[in-house]
Coordinates of C-alpha atoms and ligand atoms in Angstrom, one line a residue:
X1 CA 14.2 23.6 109.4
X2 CA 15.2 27.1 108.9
X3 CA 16.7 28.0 105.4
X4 CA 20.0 26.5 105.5
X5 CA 23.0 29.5 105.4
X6 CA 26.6 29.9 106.5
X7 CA 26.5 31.6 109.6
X8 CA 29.0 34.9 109.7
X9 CA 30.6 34.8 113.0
X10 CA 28.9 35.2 116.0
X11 CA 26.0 35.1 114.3
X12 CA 23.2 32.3 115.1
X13 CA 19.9 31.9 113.2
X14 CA 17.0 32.8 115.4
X15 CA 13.5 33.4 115.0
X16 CA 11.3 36.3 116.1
X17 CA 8.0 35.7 115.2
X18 CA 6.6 39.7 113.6
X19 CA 10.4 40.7 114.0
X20 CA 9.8 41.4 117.7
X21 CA 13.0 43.0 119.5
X22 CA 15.2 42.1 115.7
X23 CA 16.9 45.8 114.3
X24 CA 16.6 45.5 110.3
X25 CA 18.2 48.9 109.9
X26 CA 20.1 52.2 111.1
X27 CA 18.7 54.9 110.7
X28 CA 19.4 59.0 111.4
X29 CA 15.8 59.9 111.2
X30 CA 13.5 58.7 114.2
X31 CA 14.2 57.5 117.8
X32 CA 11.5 55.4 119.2
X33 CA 12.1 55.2 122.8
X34 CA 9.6 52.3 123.8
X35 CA 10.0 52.3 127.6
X36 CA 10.7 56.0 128.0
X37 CA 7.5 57.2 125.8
X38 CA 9.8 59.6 123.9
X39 CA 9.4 59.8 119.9
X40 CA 12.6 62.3 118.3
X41 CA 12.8 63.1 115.2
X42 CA 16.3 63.9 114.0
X43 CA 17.8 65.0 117.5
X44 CA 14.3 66.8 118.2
X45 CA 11.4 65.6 120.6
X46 CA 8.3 65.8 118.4
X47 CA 6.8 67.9 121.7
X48 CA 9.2 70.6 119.6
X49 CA 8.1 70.3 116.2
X50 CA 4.5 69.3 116.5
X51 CA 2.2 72.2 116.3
X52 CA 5.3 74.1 115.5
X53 CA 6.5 73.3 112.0
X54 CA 4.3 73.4 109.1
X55 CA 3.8 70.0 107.3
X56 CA 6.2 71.5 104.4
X57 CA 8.7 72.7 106.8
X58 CA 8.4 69.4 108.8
X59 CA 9.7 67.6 105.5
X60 CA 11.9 69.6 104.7
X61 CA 13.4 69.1 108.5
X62 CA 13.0 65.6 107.9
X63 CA 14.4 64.9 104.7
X64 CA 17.7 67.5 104.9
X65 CA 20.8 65.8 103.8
X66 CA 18.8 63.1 101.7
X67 CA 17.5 66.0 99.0
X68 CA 19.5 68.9 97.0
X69 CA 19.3 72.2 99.6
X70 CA 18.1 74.1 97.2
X71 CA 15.0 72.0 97.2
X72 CA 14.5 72.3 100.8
X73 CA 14.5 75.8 100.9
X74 CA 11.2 75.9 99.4
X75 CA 9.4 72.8 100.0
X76 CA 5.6 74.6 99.7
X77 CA 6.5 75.4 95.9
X78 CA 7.6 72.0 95.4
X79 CA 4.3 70.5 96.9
X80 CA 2.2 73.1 95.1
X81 CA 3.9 72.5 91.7
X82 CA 3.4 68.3 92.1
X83 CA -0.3 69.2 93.3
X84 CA -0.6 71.0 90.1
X85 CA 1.2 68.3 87.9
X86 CA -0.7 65.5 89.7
X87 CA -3.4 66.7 87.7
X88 CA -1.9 64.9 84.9
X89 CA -3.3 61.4 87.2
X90 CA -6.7 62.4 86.9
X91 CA -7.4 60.4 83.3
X92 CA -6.4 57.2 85.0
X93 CA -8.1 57.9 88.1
X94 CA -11.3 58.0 86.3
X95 CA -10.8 55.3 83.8
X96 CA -11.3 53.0 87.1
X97 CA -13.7 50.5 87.3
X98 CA -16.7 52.1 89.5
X99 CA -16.7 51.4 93.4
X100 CA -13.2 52.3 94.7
X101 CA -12.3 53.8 97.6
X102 CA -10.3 56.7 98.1
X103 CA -7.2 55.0 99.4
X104 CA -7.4 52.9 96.0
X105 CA -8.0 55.2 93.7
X106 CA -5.0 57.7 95.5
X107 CA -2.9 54.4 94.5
X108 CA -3.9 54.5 91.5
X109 CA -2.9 58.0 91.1
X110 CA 0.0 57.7 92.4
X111 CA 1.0 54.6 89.2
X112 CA 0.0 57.6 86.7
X113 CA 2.5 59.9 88.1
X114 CA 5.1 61.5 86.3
X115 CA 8.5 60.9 88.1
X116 CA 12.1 61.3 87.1
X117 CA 13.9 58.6 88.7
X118 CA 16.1 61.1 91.0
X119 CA 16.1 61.9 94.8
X120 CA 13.5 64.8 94.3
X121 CA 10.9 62.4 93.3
X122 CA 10.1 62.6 97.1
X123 CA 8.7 65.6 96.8
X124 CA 6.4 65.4 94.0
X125 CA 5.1 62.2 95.8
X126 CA 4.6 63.8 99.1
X127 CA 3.3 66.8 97.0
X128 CA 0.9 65.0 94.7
X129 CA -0.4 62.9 97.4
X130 CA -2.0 66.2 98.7
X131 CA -4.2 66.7 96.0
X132 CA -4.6 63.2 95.0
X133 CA -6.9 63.2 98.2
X134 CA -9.4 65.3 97.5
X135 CA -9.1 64.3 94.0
X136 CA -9.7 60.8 94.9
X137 CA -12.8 62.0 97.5
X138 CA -14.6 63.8 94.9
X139 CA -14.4 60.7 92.5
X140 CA -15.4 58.5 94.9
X141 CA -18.3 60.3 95.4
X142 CA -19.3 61.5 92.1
X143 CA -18.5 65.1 92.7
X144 CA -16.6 67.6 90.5
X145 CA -12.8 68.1 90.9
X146 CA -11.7 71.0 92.0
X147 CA -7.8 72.5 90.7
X148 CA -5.0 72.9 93.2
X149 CA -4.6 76.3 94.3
X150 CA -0.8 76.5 94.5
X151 CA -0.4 79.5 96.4
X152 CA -1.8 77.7 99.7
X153 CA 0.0 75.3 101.8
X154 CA -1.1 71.4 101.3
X155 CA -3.3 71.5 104.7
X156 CA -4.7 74.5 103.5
X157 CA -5.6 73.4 100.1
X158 CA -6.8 69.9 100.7
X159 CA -9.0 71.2 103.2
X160 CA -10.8 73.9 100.5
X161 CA -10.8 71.1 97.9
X162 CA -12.6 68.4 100.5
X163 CA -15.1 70.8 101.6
X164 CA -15.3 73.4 98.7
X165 CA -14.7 76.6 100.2
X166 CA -11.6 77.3 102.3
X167 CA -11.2 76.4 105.7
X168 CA -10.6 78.4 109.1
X169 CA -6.6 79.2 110.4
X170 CA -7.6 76.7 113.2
X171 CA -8.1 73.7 111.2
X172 CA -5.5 74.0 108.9
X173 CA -3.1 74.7 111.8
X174 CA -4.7 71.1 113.1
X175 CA -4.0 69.3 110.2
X176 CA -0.2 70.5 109.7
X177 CA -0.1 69.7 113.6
X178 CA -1.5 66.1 112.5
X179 CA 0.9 65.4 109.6
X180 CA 4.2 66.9 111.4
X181 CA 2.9 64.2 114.4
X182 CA 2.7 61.2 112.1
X183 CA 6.3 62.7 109.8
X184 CA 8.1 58.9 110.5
X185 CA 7.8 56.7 113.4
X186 CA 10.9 54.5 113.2
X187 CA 11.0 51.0 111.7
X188 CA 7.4 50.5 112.1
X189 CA 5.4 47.9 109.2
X190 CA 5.3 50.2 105.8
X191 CA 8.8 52.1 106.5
X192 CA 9.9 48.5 106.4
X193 CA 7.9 47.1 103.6
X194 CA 9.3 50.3 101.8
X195 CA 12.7 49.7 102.9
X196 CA 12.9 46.0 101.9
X197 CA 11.5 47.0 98.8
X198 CA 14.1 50.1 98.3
X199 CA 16.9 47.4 99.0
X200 CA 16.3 45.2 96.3
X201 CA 17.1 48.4 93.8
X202 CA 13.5 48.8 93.0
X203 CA 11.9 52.6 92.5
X204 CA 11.0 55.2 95.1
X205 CA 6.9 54.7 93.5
X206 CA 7.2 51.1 94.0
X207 CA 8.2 51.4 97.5
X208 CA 5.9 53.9 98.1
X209 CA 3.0 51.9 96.9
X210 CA 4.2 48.6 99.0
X211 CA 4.5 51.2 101.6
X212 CA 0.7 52.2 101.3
X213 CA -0.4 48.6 101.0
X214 CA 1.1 47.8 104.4
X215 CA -0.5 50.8 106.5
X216 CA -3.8 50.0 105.2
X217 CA -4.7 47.3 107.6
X218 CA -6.7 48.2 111.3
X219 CA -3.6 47.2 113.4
X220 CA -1.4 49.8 111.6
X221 CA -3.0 52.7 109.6
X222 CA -6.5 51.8 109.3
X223 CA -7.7 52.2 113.0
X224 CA -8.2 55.3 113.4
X225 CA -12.1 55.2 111.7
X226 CA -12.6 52.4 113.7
X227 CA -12.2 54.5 117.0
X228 CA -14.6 56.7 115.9
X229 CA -16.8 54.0 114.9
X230 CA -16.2 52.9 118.5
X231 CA -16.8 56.1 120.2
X232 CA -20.5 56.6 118.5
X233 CA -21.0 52.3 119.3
X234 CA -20.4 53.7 123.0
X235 CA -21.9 57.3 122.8
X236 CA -22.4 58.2 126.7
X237 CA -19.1 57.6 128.8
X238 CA -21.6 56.2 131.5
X239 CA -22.1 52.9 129.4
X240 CA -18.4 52.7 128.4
X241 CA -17.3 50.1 130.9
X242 CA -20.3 47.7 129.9
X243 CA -19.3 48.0 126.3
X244 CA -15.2 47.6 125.9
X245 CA -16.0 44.7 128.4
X246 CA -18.2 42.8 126.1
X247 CA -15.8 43.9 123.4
X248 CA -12.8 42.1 125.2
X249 CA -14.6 39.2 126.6
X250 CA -15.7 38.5 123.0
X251 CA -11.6 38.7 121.9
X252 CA -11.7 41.8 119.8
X253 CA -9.3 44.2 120.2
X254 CA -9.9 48.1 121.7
X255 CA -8.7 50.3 118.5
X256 CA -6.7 53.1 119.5
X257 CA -4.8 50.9 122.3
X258 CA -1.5 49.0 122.7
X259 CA 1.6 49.8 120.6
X260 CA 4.2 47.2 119.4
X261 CA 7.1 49.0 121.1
X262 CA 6.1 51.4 123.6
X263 CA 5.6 50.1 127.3
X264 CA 4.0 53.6 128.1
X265 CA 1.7 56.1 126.8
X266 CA 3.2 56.8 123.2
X267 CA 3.6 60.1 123.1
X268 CA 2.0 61.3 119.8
X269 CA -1.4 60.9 121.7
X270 CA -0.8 63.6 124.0
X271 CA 0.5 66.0 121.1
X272 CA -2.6 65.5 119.3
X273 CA -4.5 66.1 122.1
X274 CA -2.9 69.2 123.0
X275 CA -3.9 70.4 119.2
X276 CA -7.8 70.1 119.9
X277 CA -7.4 73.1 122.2
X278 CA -8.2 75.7 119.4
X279 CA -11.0 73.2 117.7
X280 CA -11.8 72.6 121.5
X281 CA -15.7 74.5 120.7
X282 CA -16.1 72.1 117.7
X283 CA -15.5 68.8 119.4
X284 CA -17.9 68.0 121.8
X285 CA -16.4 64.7 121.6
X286 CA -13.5 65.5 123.5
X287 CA -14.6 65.1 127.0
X288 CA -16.6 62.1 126.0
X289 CA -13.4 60.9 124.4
X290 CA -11.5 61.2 127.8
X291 CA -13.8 59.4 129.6
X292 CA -14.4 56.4 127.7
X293 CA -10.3 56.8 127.6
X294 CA -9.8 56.2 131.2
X295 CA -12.6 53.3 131.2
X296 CA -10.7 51.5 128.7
X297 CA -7.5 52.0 130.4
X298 CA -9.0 50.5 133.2
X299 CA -10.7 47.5 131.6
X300 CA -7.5 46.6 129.3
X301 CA -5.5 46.3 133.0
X302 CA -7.9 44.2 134.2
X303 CA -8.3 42.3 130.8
X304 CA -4.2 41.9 130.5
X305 CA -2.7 42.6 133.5
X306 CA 1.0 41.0 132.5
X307 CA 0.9 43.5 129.4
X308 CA 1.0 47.2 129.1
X309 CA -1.7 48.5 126.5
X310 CA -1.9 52.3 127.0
X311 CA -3.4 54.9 124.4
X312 CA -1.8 55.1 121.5
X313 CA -1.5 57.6 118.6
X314 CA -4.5 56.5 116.6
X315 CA -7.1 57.3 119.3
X316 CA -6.5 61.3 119.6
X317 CA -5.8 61.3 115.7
X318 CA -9.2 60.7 115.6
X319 CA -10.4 62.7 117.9
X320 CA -8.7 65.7 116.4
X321 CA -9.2 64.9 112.7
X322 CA -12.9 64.7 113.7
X323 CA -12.6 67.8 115.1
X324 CA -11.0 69.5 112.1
X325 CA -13.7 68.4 109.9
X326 CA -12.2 65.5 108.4
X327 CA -14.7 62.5 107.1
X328 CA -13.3 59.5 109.1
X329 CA -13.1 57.8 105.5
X330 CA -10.0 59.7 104.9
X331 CA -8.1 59.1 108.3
X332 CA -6.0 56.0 106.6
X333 CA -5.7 58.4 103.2
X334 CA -4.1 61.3 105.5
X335 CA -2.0 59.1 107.5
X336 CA -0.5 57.9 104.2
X337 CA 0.3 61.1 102.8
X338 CA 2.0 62.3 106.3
X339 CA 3.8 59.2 106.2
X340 CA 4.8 59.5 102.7
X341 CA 7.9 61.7 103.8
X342 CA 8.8 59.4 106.3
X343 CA 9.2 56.6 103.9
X344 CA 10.8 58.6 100.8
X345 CA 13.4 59.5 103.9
X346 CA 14.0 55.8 104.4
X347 CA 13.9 54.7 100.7
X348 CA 17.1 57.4 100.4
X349 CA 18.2 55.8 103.7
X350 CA 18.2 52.6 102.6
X351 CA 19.5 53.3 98.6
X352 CA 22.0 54.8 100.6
X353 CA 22.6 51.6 103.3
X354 CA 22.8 49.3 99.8
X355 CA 21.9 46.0 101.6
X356 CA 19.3 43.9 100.1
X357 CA 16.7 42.8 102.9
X358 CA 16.1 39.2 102.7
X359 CA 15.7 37.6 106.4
X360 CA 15.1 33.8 106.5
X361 CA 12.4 31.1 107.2
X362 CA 12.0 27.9 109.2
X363 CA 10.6 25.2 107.2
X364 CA 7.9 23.3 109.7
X365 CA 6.3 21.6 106.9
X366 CA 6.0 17.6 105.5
X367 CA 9.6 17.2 105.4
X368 CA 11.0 15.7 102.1
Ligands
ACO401 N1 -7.1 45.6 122.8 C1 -7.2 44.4 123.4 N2 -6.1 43.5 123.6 C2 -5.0 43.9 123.0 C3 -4.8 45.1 122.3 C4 -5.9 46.0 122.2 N3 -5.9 47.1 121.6 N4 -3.6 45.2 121.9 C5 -2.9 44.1 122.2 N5 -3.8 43.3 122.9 C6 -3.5 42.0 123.5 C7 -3.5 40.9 122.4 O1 -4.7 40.3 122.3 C8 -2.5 39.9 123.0 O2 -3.1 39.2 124.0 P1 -2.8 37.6 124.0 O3 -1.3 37.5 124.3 O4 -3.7 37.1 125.1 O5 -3.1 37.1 122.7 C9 -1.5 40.8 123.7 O6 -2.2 42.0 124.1 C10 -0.3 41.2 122.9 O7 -0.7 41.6 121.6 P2 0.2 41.5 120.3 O8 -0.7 41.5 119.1 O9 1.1 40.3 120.4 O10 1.1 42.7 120.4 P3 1.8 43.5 119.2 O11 2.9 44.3 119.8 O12 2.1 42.6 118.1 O13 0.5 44.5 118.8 C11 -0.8 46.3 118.1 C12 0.6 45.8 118.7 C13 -1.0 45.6 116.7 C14 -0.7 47.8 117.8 C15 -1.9 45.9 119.1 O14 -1.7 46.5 120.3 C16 -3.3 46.2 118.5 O15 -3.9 45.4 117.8 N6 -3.9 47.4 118.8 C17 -5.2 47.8 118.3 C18 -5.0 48.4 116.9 C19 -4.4 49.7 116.9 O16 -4.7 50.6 117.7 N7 -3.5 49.9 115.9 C20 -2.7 51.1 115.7 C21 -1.3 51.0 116.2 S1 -0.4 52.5 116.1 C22 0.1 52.6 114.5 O17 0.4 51.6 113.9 C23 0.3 53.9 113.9

C-alpha cells in the first residue's frame, strides 16, 4: 500500500522505482539533454566553457545570481583565503583514528570548518575543499603538510601540494578543464541528496556532506579508479574483447559505460578527451584507451542490444586525470570538490524553491 495522502488534483500516486523519468525540481543551472547528448550549463554548451574557463571563473559563472556580485568578481581570492583558513581543519583531521582514506578524512575536514551560516559559505567550501585534498593525501600517507600558497589558482596549488613542487601550465590547464567539465550535471544522485537535505532547512555543510556521501559509490562518483583499474586488468587492446566479455557474461558491469539519462554518448567524454591533446606525450594510455573503447562499445551491443550504454564521462576523466598526474585514489576526492559548486548552487536553489522533499512509499510488507 503506498503511504496513504490526499491526492491534489490531477495528481495520482505512482511509483518510479530510482525516480526514473519523475522531475523533483526546477532548476536555472544545468540542461541535461538525454537523447540529444547535449549538457548546458546556464544557457551555455559546456563545449564553450570547458577548457575555456578557469575552475574559479567556472563558479563564479555558475553560481551568479545565487552569491553577492562583489564575491563573484574575485572568486580565486575567495578560494585562496578558505584554502588558507581551512588550515584551521587540520587539528581534527589528525586527531582521526589511523586508516582513513582521503575522501574521509576531507569529510572530516570539512565538519571542522569554520562557516558563517550565509550564502558565501559556498565559497569557502568550494575553496577549502581544494586544500583539504592534498591535506587529506599527505595524512593519509604519513607525509608532511604542505601550506596553501594563495597566490595560485586551486588547480595550480593542489597540484604543487600533491606532488611537492609545482606543476607544468599543461596540467593545471587539464585539471581546471576537468573541474569546469564536472561544474553540475542536473538532478543527478548527490545534487538530490543535497537538495532534499537543503529543503528540510538544514545547513549548506550538512548538505554538502550528504552530498559527498552519495557520489561516493562506483555507479556515481567512485568509478572512475575502477576504469583505470580496468584498463591495466586488460593492458593490450588485442585481449580487450576476451576480457569485457568474461566481465559481462559473469554480470559485472563495464565502469565508465551507460548513463541514467543519456541515450547517446554524454558529451563530457568527448570534452575530456579533447583536453589530453596537450598531455597527449604523457599518456601513452590514450590510444590503448580508444581501442579497448570501441571493443567495449561493441561487446555492450551485443551484451544489451534493447539498451543504449555508450561512454560516459567517467571513462575519459580517467584517462585524462591519469594523464595529468593524478593518483587514481583521488579521482572520487576531485570529483567532489568540482561538484561541490554544483551542489552549493542547488542548496541556494532549493533554500530559494522552499519546498520540503518528502516523496512517498508503497508498503508491500505483512500487512496489519
Ligand atoms: N555495463 C554492463 N551493463 C550495464 C552497464 C554497464 N556499464 N550499465 C547498465 N547496464 C545494464 C544493466 O545491467 C541493466 O541490465 P538488466 O536490465 O539486464 O539488468 C541495464 O543495462 C539497465 O541498467 P540500470 O542499472 O537499470 O540503468 P541505470 O540508468 O539505473 O544505470 C548507471 C545507470 C548506474 C550509470 C549504469 O549504467 C552503470 O552502472 N554504469 C557503470 C558505472 C558507471 O560508469 N558509473 C558512472 C556514471 S556517470 C556519473 O555518475 C558521473
Amino acid at each position: 500500500m503506498t503511504e496513504r495522502f490526499e491526492p491534489s488534483e490531477g495528481c495520482l500516486p505512482l511509483y518510479a522505482p530510482g525516480l526514473d523519468g519523475i522531475i523533483a525540481a526546477e532548476t536555472v543551472l544545468s540542461d541535461v539533454d538525454g537523447a540529444g547528448g547535449r549538457l548546458v550549463l546556464r544557457g551555455r554548451p559546456i563545449e564553450e566553457l570547458a577548457g575555456k574557463l578557469t575552475f574559479e571563473q567556472g563558479a563564479a559563472f555558475l553560481w551568479r545570481g545565487f552569491l553577492p556580485d562583489e564575491d563573484l568578481s574575485d572568486v580565486k581570492a575567495g578560494f585562496a583565503a578558505a584554502r588558507v583558513a581551512a588550515r584551521q581543519c587540520l587539528p581534527a583531521m589528525k586527531a582521526a583514528p589511523g586508516g582513513l582514506g582521503v575522501y574521509e578524512l576531507m569529510r572530516l575536514g570539512l565538519e571542522a570548518l569554520p562557516l558563517t551560516g550565509t550564502v558565501r559559505d559556498a565559497i569557502v567550501i568550494s575553496g577549502s575543499l581544494g586544500y583539504l585534498l592534498p591535506a587529506a593525501d599527505a595524512l593519509a600517507h604519513g607525509r608532511q603538510i604542505g601550506a596553501p600558497d594563495p597566490s595560485l589558482s586551486i588547480s595550480a596549488d593542489l597540484l604543487r601540494l600533491l606532488r611537492g613542487k609545482p606543476a607544468r601550465q599543461a596540467e593545471v590547464a587539464g585539471l581546471d578543464r576537468y573541474l569546469v567539465t564536472i561544474l553540475d550535471h542536473g538532478l543527478n544522485a548527490s545534487t538530490f541528496a543535497a537538495r532534499v537535505i537543503a529543503s528540510t532547512g538544514a545547513d549548506m555543510r550538512s548538505a554538502v556532506l550528504g552530498a559527498f556521501g552519495a557520489l561516493k559509490g562506483p555507479l556515481h562518483g567512485g568509478a572512475p579508479g575502477p576504469v583505470l583499474d580496468m584498463l591495466d586488468a586488460i593492458g593490450d587492446p588485442e585481449d580487450a574483447a576476451r576480457w569485457i566479455d568474461e566481465e559481462l557474461a559473469a554480470g559485472r558491469r563495464l565502469m565508465g559505460f551507460g548513463h541514467r539519462i543519456y541515450r547517446t554518448r554524454d558529451p563530457r567524454a568527448d570534452v575530456l578527451r579533447e583536453g589530453l591533446a596537450p598531455l597527449r606525450q604523457q599518456s601513452g594510455r590514450l590510444r590503448s584507451a580508444e581501442a579497448i573503447e570501441s571493443v567495449a562499445l561493441a561487446a555492450l551491443k551485443r551484451h544489451r542490444p534493447s539498451r543504449v550504454l555508450e561512454t560516459n564521462v567517467e571513462f575519459y576523466t580517467a584517462v585524462l586525470l591519469d594523464a595529468v598526474g593524478v593518483d587514481r585514489s583521488l579521482f572520487t576526492p576531485l570529483f567532489a570538490l568540482g561538484r561541490s559548486v554544483g551542489w552549493c548552487a542547488h542548496i541556494l536553489e532549493q533554500g530559494k524553491a522552499g519546498k520540503l522533499i518528502r516523496p512517498m512509499s508503497r508498503y508491500v510488507g505483512q500487512a496489519g
